[in-house]
PDB file of C-alpha atoms in Angstrom:
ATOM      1  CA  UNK A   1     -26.833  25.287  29.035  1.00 61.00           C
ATOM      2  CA  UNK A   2     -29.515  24.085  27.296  1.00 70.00           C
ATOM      3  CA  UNK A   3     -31.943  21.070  28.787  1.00 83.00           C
ATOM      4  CA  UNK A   4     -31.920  17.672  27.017  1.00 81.00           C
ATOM      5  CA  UNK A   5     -34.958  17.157  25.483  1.00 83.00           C
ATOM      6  CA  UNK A   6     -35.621  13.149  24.608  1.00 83.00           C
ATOM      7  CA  UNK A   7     -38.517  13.639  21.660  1.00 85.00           C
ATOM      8  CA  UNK A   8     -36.061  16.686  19.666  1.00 85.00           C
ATOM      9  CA  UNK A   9     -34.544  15.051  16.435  1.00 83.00           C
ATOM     10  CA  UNK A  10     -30.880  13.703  16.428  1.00 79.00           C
ATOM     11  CA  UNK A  11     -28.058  15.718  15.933  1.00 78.00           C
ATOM     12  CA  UNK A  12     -26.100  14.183  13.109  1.00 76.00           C
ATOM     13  CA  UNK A  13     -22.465  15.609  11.491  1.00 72.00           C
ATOM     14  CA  UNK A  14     -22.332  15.019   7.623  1.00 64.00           C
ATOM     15  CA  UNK A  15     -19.640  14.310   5.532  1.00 61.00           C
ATOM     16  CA  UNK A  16     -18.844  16.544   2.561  1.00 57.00           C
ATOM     17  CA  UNK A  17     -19.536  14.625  -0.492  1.00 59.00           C
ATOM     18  CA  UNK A  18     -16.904  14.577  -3.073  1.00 64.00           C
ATOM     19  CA  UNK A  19     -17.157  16.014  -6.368  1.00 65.00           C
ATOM     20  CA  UNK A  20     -15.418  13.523  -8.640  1.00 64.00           C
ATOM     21  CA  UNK A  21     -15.203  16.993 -11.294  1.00 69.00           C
ATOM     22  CA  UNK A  22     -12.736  18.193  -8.808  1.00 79.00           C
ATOM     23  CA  UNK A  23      -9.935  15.453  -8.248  1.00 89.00           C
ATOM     24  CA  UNK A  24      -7.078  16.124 -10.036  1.00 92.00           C
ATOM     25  CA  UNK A  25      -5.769  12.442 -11.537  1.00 93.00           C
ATOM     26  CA  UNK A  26      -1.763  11.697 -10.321  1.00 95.00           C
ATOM     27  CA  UNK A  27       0.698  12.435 -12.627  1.00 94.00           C
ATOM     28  CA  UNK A  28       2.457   8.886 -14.131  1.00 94.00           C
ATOM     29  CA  UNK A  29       6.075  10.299 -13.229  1.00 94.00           C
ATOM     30  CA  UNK A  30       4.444  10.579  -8.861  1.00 95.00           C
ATOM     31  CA  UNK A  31       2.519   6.961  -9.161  1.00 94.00           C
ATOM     32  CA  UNK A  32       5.825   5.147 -11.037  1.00 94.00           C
ATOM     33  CA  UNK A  33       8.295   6.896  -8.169  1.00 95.00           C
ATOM     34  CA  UNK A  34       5.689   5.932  -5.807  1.00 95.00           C
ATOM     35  CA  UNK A  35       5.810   2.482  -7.161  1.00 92.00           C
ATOM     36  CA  UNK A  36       9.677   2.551  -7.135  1.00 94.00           C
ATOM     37  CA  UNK A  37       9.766   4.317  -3.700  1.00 95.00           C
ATOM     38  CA  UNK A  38       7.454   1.221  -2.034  1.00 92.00           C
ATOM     39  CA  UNK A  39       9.740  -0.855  -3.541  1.00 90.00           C
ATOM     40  CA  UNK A  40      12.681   0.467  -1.948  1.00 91.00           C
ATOM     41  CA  UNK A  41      11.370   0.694   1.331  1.00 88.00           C
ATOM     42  CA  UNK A  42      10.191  -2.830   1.226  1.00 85.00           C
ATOM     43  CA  UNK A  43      13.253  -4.154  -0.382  1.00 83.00           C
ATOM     44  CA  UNK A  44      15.601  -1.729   2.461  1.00 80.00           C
ATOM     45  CA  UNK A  45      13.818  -3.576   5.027  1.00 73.00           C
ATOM     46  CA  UNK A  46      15.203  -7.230   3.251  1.00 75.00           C
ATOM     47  CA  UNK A  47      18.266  -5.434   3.022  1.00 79.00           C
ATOM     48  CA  UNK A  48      18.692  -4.338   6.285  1.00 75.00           C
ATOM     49  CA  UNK A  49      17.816  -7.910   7.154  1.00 73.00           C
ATOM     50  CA  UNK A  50      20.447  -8.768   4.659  1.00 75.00           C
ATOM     51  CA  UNK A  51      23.545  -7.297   5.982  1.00 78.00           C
ATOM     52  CA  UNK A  52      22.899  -7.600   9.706  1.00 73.00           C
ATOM     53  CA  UNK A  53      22.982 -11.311   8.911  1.00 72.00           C
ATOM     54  CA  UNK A  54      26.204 -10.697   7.036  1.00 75.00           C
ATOM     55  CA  UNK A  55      27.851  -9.003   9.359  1.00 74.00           C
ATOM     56  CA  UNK A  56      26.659 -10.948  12.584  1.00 70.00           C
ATOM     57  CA  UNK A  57      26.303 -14.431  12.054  1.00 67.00           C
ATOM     58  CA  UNK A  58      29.525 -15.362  10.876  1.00 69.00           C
ATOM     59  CA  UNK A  59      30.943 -12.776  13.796  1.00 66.00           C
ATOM     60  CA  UNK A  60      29.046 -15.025  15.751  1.00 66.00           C
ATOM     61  CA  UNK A  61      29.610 -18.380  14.692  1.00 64.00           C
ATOM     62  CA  UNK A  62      32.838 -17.856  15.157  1.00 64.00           C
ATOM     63  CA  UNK A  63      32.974 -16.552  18.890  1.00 60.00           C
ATOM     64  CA  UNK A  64      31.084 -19.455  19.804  1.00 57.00           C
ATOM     65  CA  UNK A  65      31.728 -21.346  23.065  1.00 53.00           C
ATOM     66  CA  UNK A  66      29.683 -24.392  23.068  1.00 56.00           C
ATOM     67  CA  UNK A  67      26.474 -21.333  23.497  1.00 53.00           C
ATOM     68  CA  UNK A  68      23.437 -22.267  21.209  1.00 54.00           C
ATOM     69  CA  UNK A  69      23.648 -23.968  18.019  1.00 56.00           C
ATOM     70  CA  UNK A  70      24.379 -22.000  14.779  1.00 59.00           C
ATOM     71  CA  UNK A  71      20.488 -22.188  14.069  1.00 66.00           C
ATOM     72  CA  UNK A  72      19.630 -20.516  17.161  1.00 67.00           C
ATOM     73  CA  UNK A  73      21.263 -17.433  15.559  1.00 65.00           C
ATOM     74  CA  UNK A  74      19.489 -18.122  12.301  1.00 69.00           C
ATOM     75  CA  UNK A  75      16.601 -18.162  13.803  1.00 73.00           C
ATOM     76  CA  UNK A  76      17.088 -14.700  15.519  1.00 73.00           C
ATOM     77  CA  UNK A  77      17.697 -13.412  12.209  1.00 70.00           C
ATOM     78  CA  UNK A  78      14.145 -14.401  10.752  1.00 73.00           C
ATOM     79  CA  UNK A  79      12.480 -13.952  13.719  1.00 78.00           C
ATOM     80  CA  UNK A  80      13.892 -10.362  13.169  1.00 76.00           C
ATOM     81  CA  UNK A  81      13.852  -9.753   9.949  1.00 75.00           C
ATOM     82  CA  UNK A  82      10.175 -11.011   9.543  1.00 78.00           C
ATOM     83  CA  UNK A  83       9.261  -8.743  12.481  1.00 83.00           C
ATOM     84  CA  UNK A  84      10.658  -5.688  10.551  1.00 81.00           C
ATOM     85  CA  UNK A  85       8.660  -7.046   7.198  1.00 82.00           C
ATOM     86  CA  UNK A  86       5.472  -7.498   8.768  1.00 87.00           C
ATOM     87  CA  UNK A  87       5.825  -4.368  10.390  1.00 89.00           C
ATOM     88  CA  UNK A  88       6.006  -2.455   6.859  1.00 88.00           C
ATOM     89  CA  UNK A  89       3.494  -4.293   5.897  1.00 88.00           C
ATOM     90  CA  UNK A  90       0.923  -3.537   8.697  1.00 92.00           C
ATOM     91  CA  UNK A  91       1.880  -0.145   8.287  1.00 92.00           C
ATOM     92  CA  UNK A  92       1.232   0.173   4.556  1.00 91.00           C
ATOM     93  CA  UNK A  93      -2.468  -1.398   5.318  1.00 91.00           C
ATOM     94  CA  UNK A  94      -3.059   0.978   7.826  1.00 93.00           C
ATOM     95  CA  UNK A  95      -2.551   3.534   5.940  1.00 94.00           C
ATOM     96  CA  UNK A  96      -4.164   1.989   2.863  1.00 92.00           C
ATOM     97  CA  UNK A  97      -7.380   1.555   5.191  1.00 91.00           C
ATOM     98  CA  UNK A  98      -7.226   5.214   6.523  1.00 92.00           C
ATOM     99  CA  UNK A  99      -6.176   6.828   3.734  1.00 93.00           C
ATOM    100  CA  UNK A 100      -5.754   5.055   0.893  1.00 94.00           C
ATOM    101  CA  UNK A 101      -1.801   5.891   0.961  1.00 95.00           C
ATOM    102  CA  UNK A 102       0.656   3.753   1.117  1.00 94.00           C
ATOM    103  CA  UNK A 103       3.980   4.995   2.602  1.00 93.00           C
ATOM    104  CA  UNK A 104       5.509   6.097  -0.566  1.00 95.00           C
ATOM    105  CA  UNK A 105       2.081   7.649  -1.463  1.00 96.00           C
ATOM    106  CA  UNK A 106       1.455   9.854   1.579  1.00 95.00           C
ATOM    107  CA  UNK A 107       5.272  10.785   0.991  1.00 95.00           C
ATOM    108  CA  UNK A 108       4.337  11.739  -2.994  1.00 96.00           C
ATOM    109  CA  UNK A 109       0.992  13.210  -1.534  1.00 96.00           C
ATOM    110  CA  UNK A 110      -1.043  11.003  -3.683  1.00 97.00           C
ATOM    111  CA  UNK A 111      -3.976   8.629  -2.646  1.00 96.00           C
ATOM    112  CA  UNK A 112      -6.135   5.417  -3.808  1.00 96.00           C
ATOM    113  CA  UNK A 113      -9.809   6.669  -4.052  1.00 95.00           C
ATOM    114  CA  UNK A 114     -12.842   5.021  -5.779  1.00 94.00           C
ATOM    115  CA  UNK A 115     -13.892   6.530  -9.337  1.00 91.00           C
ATOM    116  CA  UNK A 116     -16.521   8.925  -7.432  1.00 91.00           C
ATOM    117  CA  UNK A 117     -14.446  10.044  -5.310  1.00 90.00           C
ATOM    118  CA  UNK A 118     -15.068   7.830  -2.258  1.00 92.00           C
ATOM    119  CA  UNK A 119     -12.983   6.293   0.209  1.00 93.00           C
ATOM    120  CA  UNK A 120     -11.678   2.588  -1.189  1.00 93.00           C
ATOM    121  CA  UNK A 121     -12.541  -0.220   1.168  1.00 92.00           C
ATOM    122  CA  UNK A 122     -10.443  -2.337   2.464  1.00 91.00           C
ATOM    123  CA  UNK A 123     -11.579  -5.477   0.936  1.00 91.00           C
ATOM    124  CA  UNK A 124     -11.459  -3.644  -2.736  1.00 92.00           C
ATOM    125  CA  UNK A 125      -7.783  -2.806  -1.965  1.00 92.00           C
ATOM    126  CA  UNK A 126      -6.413  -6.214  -0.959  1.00 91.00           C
ATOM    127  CA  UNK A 127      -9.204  -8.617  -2.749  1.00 92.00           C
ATOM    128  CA  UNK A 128      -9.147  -6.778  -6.360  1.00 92.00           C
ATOM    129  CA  UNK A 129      -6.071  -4.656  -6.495  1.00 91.00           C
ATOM    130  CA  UNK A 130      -3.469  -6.493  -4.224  1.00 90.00           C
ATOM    131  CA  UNK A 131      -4.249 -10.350  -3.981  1.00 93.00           C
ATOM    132  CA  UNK A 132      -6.113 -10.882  -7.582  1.00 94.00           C
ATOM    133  CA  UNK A 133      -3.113  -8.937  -9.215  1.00 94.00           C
ATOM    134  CA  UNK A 134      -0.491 -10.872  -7.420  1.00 94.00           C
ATOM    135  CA  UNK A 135      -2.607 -14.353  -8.576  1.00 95.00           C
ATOM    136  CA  UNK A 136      -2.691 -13.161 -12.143  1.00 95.00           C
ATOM    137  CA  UNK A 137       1.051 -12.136 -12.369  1.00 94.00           C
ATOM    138  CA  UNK A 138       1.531 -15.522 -11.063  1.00 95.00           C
ATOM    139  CA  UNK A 139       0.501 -17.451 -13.571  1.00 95.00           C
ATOM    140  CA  UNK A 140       3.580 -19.071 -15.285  1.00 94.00           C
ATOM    141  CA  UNK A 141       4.763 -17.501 -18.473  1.00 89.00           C
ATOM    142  CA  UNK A 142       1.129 -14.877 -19.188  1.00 94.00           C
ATOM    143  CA  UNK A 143       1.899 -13.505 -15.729  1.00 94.00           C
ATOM    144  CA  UNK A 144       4.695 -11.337 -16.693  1.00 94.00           C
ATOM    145  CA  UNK A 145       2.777 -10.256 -19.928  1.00 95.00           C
ATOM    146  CA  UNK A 146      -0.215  -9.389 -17.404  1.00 95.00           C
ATOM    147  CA  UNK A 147       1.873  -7.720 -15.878  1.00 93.00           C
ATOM    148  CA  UNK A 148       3.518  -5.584 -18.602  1.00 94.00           C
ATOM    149  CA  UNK A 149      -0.166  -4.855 -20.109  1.00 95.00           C
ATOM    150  CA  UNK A 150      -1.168  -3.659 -17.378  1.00 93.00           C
ATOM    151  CA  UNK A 151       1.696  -0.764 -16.034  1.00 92.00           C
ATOM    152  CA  UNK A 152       0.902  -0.033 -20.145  1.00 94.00           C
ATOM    153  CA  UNK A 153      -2.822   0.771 -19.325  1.00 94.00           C
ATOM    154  CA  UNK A 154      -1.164   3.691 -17.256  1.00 93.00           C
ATOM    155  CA  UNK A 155      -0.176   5.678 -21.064  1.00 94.00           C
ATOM    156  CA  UNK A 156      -4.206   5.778 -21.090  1.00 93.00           C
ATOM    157  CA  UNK A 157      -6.172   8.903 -20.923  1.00 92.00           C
ATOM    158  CA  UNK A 158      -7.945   7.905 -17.850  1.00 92.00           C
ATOM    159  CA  UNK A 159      -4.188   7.079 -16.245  1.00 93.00           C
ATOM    160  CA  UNK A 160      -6.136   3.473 -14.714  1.00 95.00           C
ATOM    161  CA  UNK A 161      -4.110   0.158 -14.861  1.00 94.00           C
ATOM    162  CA  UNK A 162      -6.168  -2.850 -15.345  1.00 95.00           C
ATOM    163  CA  UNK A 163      -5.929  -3.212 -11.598  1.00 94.00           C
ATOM    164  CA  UNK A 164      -7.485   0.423 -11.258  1.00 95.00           C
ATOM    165  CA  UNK A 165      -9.993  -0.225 -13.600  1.00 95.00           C
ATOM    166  CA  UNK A 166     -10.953  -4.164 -12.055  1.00 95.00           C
ATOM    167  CA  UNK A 167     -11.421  -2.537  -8.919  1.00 95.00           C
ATOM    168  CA  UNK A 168     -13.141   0.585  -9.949  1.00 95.00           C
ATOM    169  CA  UNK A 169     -10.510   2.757  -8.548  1.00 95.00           C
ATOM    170  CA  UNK A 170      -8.126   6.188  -9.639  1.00 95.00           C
ATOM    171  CA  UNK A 171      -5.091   7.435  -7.936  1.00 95.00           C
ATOM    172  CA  UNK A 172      -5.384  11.479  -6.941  1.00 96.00           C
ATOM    173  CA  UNK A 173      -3.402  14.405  -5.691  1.00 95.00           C
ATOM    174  CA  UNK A 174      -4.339  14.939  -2.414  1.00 92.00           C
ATOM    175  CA  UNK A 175      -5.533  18.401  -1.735  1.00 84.00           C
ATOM    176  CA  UNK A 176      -4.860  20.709   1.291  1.00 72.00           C
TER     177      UNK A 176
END
């Protein structure tokens, strides 16, 4: 056991820097099923949501005995169903904060990095590729062509969107 000595230099662990030469850019075919595969999960959660209401409420509604009012029951439903939602959603930012996956992309084993080959902050990922997309496909009749253009940019050499290249980012295999 060695003795601690207060004057020696501190003992630091550094990262392995990334050599952007290295990544290997996602195919289109992984980020569009990743896309689609997002989608689905997010959507199966509405869906879920969906039929349980279906089924229940009027199941409900119809056994009731002077209980709570039919909105009580609606209200269990969207207290629910926006549970499950923001659940997915926490989860995807956790994961988009960690490592730059979302579900579908850790399934598809591919990742969000900066163009060097850096981790993406969190503020890049929400301000400039989530919330300033969502504005701009917003906009009433442009937003859809926005939106068109830029899955389009994809075709590129560089495989960036316009939301990859706003943000200064590229989507990656992850390697073992």
């Amino acid at each position: 056991m060695t003795e601690f000595n207060p004057y020696e230099a501190p003992s630091a662990v550094v990262a392995d820097l990334v050599d952007p030469e290295t990544l290997e850019l996602a195919d289109r075919g992984t980020r569009l099923g990743a896309k689609l595969l997002d989608g689905l999960i997010m959507g199966g959660g509405f869906a879920v949501i969906g039929i349980l209401a279906a089924i229940f409420i009027p199941a409900l509604l119809s056994r009731r005995t002077g209980g709570a009012p039919p909105t009580a029951f609606f209200i269990v439903f969207a207290v629910l169903g926006g549970g499950l939602l923001l659940a997915l959603m926490i989860w995807n930012l956790i994961w988009l904060s960690r490592y730059g996956q979302t579900i579908a992309k850790r399934i598809l084993r591919i990742r969000i990095v900066r163009s060097d080959g850096e981790p993406v902050g969190m503020g890049r990922l929400l301000g400039l590729r989530i919330i300033l997309m969502w504005v701009l496909e917003s906009i009433p009749l442009l937003g859809h062509l926005f939106s068109l253009v830029n899955a389009c940019f994809i075709f590129r050499d560089d495989r960036r969107c316009i939301h990859d290249l706003i943000a200064d980012t590229i989507v990656v295999k992850v390697v073992d």
